[in-house]
CSV table of C-alpha atoms and ligand atoms in Angstrom, one decimal:
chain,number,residue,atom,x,y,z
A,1490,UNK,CA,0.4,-9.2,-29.5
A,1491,UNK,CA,2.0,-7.1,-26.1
A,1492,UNK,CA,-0.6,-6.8,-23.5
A,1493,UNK,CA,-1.4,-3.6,-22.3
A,1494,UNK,CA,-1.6,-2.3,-18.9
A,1495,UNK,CA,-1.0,1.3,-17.4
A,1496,UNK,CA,-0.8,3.6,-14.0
A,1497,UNK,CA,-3.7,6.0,-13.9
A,1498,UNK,CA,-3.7,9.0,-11.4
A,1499,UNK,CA,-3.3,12.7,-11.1
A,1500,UNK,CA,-0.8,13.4,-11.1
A,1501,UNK,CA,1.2,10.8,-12.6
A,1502,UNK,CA,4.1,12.0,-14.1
A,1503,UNK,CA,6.1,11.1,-11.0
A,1504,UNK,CA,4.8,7.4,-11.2
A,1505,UNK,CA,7.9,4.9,-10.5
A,1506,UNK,CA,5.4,2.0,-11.8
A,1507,UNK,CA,6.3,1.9,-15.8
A,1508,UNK,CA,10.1,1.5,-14.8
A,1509,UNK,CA,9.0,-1.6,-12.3
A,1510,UNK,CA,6.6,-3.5,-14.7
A,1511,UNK,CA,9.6,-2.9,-17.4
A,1512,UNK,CA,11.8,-4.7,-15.4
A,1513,UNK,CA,9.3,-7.7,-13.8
A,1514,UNK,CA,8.4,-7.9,-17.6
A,1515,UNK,CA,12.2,-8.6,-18.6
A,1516,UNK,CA,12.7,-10.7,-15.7
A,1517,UNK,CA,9.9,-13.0,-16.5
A,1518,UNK,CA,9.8,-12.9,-20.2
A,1519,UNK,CA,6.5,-11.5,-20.3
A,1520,UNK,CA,5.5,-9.2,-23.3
A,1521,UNK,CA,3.8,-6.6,-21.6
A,1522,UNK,CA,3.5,-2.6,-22.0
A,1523,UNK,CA,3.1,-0.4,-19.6
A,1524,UNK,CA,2.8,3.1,-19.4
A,1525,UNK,CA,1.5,6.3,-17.4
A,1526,UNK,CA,-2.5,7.2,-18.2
A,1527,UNK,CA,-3.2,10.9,-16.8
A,1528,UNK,CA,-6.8,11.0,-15.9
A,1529,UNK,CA,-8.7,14.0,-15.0
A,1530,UNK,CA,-10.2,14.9,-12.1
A,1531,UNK,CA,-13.7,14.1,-13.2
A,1532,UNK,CA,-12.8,11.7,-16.0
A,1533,UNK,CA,-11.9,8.2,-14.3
A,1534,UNK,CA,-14.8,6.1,-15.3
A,1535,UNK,CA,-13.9,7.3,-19.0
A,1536,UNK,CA,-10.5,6.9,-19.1
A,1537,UNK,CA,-11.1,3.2,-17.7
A,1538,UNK,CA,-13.8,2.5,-20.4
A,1539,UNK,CA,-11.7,4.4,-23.5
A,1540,UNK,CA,-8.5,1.9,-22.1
A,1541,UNK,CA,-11.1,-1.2,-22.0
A,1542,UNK,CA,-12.3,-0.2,-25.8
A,1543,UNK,CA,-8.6,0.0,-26.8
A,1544,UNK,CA,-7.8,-3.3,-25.4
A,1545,UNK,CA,-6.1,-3.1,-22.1
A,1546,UNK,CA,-6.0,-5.7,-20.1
A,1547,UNK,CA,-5.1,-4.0,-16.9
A,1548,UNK,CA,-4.3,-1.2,-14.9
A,1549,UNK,CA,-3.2,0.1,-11.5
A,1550,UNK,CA,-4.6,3.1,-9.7
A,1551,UNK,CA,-3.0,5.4,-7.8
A,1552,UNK,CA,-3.8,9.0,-6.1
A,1553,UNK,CA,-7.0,10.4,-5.9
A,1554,UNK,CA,-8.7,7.7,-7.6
A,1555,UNK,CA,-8.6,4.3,-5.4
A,1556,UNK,CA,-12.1,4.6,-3.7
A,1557,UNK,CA,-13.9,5.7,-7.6
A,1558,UNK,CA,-12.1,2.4,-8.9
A,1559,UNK,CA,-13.4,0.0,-5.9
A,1560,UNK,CA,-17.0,2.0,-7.0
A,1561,UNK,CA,-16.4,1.5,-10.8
A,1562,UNK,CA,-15.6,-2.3,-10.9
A,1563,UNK,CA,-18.1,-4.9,-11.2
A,1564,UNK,CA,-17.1,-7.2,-9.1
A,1565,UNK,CA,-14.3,-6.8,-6.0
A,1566,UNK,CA,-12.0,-9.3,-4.4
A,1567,UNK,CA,-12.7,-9.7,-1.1
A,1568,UNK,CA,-9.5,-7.4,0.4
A,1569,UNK,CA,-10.6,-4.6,-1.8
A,1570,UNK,CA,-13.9,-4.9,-0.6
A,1571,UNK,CA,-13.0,-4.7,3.1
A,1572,UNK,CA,-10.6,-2.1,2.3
A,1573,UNK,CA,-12.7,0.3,0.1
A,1574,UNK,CA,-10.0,1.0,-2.4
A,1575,UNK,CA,-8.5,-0.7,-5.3
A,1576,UNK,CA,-5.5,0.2,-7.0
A,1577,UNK,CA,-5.3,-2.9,-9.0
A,1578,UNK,CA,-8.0,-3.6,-12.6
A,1579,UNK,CA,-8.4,-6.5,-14.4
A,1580,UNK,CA,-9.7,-6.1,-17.4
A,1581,UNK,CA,-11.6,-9.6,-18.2
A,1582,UNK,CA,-14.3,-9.5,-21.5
A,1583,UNK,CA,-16.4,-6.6,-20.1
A,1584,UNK,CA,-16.4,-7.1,-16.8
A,1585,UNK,CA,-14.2,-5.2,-14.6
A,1586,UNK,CA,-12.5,-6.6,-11.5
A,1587,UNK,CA,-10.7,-4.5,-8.5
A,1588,UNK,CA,-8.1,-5.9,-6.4
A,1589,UNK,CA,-6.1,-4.1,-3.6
A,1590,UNK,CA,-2.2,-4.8,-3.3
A,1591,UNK,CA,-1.0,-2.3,-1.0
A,1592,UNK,CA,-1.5,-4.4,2.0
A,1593,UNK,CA,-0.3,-7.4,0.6
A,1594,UNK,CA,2.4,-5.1,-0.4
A,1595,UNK,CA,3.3,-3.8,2.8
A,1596,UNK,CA,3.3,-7.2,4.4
A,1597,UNK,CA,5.5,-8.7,1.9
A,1598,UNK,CA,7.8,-5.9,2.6
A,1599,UNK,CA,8.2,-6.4,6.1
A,1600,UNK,CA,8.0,-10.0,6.7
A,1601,UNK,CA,10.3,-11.0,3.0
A,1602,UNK,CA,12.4,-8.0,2.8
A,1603,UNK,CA,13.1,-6.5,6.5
A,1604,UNK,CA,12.6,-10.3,8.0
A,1605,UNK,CA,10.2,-9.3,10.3
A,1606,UNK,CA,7.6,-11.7,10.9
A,1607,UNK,CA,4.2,-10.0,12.5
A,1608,UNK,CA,3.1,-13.1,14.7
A,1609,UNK,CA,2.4,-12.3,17.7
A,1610,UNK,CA,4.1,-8.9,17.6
A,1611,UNK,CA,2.7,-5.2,18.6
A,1612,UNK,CA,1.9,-3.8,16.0
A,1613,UNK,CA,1.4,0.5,15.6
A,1614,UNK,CA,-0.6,1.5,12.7
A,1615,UNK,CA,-0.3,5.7,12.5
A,1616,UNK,CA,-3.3,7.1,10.9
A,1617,UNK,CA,-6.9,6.1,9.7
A,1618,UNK,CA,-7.4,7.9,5.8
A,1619,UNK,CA,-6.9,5.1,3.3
A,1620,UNK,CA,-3.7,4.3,2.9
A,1621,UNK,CA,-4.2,2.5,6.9
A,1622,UNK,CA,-7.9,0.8,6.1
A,1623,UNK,CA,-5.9,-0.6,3.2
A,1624,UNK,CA,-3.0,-2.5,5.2
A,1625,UNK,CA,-5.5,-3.7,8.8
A,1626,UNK,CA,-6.5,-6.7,6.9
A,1627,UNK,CA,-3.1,-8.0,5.8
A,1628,UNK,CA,-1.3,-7.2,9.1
A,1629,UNK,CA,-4.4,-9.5,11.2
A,1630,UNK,CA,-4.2,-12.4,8.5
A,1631,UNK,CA,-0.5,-12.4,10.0
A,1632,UNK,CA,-1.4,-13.2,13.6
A,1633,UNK,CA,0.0,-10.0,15.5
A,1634,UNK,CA,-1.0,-10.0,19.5
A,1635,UNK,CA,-2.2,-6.6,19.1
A,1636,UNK,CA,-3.1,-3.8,16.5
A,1637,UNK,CA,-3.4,-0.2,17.6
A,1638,UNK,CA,-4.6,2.4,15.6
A,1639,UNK,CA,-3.6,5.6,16.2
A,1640,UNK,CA,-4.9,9.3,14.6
A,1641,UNK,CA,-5.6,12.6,15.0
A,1642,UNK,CA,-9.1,12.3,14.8
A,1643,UNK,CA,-9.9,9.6,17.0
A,1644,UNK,CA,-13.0,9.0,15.8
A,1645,UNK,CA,-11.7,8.2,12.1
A,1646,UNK,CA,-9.3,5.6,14.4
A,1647,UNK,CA,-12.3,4.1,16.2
A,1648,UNK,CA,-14.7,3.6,13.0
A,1649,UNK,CA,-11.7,2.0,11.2
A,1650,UNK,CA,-11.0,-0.3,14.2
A,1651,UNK,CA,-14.8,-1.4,14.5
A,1652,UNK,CA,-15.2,-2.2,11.1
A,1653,UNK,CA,-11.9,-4.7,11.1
A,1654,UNK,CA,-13.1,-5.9,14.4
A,1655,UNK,CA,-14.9,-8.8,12.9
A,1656,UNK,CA,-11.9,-10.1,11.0
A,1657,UNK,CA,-9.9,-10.0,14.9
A,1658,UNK,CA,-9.1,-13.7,16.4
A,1659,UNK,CA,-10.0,-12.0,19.5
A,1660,UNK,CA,-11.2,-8.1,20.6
A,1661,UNK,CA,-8.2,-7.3,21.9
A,1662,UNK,CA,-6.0,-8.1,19.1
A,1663,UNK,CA,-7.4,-4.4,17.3
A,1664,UNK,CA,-8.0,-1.3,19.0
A,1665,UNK,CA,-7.8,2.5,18.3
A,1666,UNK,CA,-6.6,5.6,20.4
A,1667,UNK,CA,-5.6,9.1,19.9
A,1668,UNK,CA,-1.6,10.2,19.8
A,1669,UNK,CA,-1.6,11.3,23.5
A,1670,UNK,CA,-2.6,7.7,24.5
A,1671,UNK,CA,-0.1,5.2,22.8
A,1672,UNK,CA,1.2,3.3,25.6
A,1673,UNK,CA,4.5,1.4,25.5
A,1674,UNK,CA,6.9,0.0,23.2
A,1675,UNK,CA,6.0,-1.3,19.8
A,1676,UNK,CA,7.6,-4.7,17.7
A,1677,UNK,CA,6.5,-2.5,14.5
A,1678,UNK,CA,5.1,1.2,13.7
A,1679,UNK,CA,3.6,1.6,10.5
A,1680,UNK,CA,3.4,5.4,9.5
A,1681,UNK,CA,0.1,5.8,7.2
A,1682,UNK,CA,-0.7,9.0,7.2
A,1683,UNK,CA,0.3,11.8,4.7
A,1684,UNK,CA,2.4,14.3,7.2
A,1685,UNK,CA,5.7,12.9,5.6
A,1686,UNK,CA,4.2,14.4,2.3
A,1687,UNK,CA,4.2,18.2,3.8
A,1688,UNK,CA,7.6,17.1,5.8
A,1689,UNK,CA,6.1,17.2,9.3
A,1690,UNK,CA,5.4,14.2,11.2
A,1691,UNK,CA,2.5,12.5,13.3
A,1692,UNK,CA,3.0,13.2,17.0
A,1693,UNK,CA,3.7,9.9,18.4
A,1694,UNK,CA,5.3,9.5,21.8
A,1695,UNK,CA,9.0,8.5,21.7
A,1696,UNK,CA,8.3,5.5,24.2
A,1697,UNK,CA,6.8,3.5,20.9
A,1698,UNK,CA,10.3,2.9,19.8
A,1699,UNK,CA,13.0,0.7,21.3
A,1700,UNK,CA,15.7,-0.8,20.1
A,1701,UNK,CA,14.8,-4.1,17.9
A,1702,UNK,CA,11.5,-1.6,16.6
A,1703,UNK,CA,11.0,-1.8,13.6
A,1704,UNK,CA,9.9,1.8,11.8
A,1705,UNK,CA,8.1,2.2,8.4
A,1706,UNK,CA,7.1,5.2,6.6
A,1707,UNK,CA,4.6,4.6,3.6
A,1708,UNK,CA,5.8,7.2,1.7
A,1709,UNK,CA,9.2,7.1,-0.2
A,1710,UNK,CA,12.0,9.8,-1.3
A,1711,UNK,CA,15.9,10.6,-1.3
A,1712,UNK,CA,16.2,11.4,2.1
A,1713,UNK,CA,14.3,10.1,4.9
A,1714,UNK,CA,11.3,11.6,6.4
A,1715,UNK,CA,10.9,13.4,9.9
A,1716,UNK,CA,9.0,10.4,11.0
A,1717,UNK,CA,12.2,8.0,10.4
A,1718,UNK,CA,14.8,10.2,11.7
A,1719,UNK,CA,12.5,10.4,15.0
A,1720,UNK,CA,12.5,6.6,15.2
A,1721,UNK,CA,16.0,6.3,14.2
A,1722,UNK,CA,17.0,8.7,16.7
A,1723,UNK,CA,14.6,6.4,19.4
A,1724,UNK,CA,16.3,2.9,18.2
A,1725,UNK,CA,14.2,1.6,15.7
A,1726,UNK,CA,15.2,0.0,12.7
A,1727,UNK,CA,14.0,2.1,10.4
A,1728,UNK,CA,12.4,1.7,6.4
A,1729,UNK,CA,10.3,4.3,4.0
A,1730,UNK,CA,8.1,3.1,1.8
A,1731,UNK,CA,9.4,2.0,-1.8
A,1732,UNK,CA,9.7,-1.8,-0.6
A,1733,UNK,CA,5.7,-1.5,-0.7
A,1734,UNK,CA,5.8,0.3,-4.1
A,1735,UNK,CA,7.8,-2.6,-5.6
A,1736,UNK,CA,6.2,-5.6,-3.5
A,1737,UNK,CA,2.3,-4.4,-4.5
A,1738,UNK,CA,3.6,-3.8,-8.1
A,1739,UNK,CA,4.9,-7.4,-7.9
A,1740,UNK,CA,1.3,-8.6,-6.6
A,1741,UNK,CA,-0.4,-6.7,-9.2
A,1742,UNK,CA,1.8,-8.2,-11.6
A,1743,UNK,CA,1.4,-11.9,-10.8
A,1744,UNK,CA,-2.6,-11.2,-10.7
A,1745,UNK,CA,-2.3,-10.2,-14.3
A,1746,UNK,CA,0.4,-12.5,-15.7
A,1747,UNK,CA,0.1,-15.8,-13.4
A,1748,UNK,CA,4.0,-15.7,-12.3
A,1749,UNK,CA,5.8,-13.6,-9.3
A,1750,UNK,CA,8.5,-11.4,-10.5
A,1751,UNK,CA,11.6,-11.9,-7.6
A,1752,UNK,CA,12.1,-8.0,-6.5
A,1753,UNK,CA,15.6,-8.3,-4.7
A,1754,UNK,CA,17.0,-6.7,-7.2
A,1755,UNK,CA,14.4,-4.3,-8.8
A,1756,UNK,CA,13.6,-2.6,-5.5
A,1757,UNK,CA,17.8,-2.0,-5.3
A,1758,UNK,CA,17.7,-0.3,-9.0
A,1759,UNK,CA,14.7,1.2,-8.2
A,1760,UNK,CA,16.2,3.2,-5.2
A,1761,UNK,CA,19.1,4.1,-6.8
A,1762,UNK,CA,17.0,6.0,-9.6
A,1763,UNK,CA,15.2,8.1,-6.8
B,3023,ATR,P1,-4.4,8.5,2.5
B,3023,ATR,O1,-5.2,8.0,1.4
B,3023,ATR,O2,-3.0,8.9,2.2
B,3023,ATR,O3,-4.5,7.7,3.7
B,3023,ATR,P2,-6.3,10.3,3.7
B,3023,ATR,O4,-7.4,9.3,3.5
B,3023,ATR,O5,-6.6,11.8,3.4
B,3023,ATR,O6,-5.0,10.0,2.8
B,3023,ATR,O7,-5.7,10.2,5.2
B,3023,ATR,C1,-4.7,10.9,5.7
B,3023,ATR,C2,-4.3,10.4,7.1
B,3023,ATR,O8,-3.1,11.1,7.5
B,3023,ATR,C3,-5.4,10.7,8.1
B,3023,ATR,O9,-5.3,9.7,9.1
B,3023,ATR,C4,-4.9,12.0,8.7
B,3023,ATR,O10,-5.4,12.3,10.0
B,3023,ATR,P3,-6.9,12.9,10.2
B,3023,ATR,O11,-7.9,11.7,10.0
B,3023,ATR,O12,-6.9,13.4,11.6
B,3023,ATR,O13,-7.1,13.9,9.2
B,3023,ATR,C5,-3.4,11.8,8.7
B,3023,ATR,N1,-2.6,13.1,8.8
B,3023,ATR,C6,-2.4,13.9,7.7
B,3023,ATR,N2,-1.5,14.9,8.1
B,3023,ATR,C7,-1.2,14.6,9.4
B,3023,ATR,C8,-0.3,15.3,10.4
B,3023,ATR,N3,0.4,16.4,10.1
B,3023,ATR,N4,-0.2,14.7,11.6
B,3023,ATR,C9,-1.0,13.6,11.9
B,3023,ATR,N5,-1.8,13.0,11.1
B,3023,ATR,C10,-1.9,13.5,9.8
């Protein structure tokens, strides 16, 4: 019998995920499906129970329904916990368990795939919604000197630093700041908030960037965002987001099936169907 596992969100149509889990399936010899679930607005918790009924065994969660999964699941790992979101179910008897791989994503992206190890760098982290709180975990479990959060609304910067401090090796290895206060040169920015989705960009300070910086925007597209062409344009190195797409995919995936799907060669394909 295939096992069943989907992508819900709204909207989903544009969801990159079934192509990915195709091709990890086909790599590993898995039987798996996969498709696209469109939930609506008000309708998570009974799309999620309607899947469980027909026998899924899984599903990812995308946009705008991370922070009703980590609420819906009975039980969380300890990363969606601290995070607050989950975009990875498992499906086990009744129970429902929520995971969060878009840290763990991230990471893997930028230490595997862009060689950039995060010991004992400086580290930027632009923005404080949910896409940041998701990745402050993974990034300290790495051993950076230093995190800065940076946002708009400071105070959204300062609540998210606070509640991360406890997982700090020291208090100076996380702390938060508004735009106009980022001081000095960075060993990696992270861009997490949403500008690049309305093409604008965050206003951080050219100074972040030297050369050997190393520049990522969470989101993804053909051409790059205003955020990377800034950086680029400053000396970073610079990388959008689809490494992430394909690296928490690949997490998910080995959560479900017990085996890690090599993604060399997926994330390539993947780009070249943007
Ligand atoms: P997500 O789940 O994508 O993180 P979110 O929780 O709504 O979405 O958070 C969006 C983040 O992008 C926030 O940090 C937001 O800043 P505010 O907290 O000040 O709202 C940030 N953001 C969105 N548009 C921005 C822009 N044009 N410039 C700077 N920051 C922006």
């Amino acid at each position: 019998m295939t096992d069943k596992y989907c992508v819900i969100g709204n909207p989903i149509a544009h969801s990159r995920s079934p192509g990915i889990h195709a091709a990890f399936a086909a790599q590993t010899g898995q039987d798996i499906a996969y498709e696209r679930v469109l939930a609506p607005p008000d309708g998570f918790a009974a799309t999620v129970r309607g899947l469980i009924a027909q026998g899924y065994r899984g599903a990812n969660v995308t946009v705008p329904f991370k922070l009703e999964a980590a609420a819906l699941a009975d039980r969380l790992e300890e990363r969606a916990r601290l995070a607050g979101a989950v975009n990875t179910l498992r499906f086990e008897g009744d129970e429902i368990v929520g995971d969060n791989t878009d840290g763990p994503g991230l990471v893997a992206d930028i230490v595997r795939n862009a060689g950039v190890p995060l010991k004992d760098k400086r580290v930027l982290l632009l923005g404080a919604g949910g896409a940041a709180r998701g990745v402050v975990l993974p990034i300290l479990q790495h051993g950076p000197a230093a995190i800065v959060i940076a946002n708009r609304t400071r105070a959204t910067a300062d609540e998210l630093a606070a509640h991360f401090a406890g997982a700090a090796a020291h208090p100076e290895q996380i702390s938060s700041c508004g735009f106009e206060e980022i001081d000095g040169a960075f060993d990696v920015v992270i861009n997490a908030t949403s500008a690049s989705l309305s093409n604008a960009m965050p206003p951080v300070p050219a100074s972040a960037f030297c050369q050997g910086t190393l520049a990522l925007d969470m989101m993804y597209g053909k051409a790059p965002s205003p955020f990377m062409e800034f950086a680029a344009s400053h000396g970073a190195t610079v990388r959008d987001g689809l490494g992430m797409l394909v690296e928490q995919a690949a997490e998910a995936f080995a959560i479900w099936r017990g085996v890690r799907p090599q993604t060399a060669t997926i994330l390539e394909q993947t780009r070249q169907q943007l």
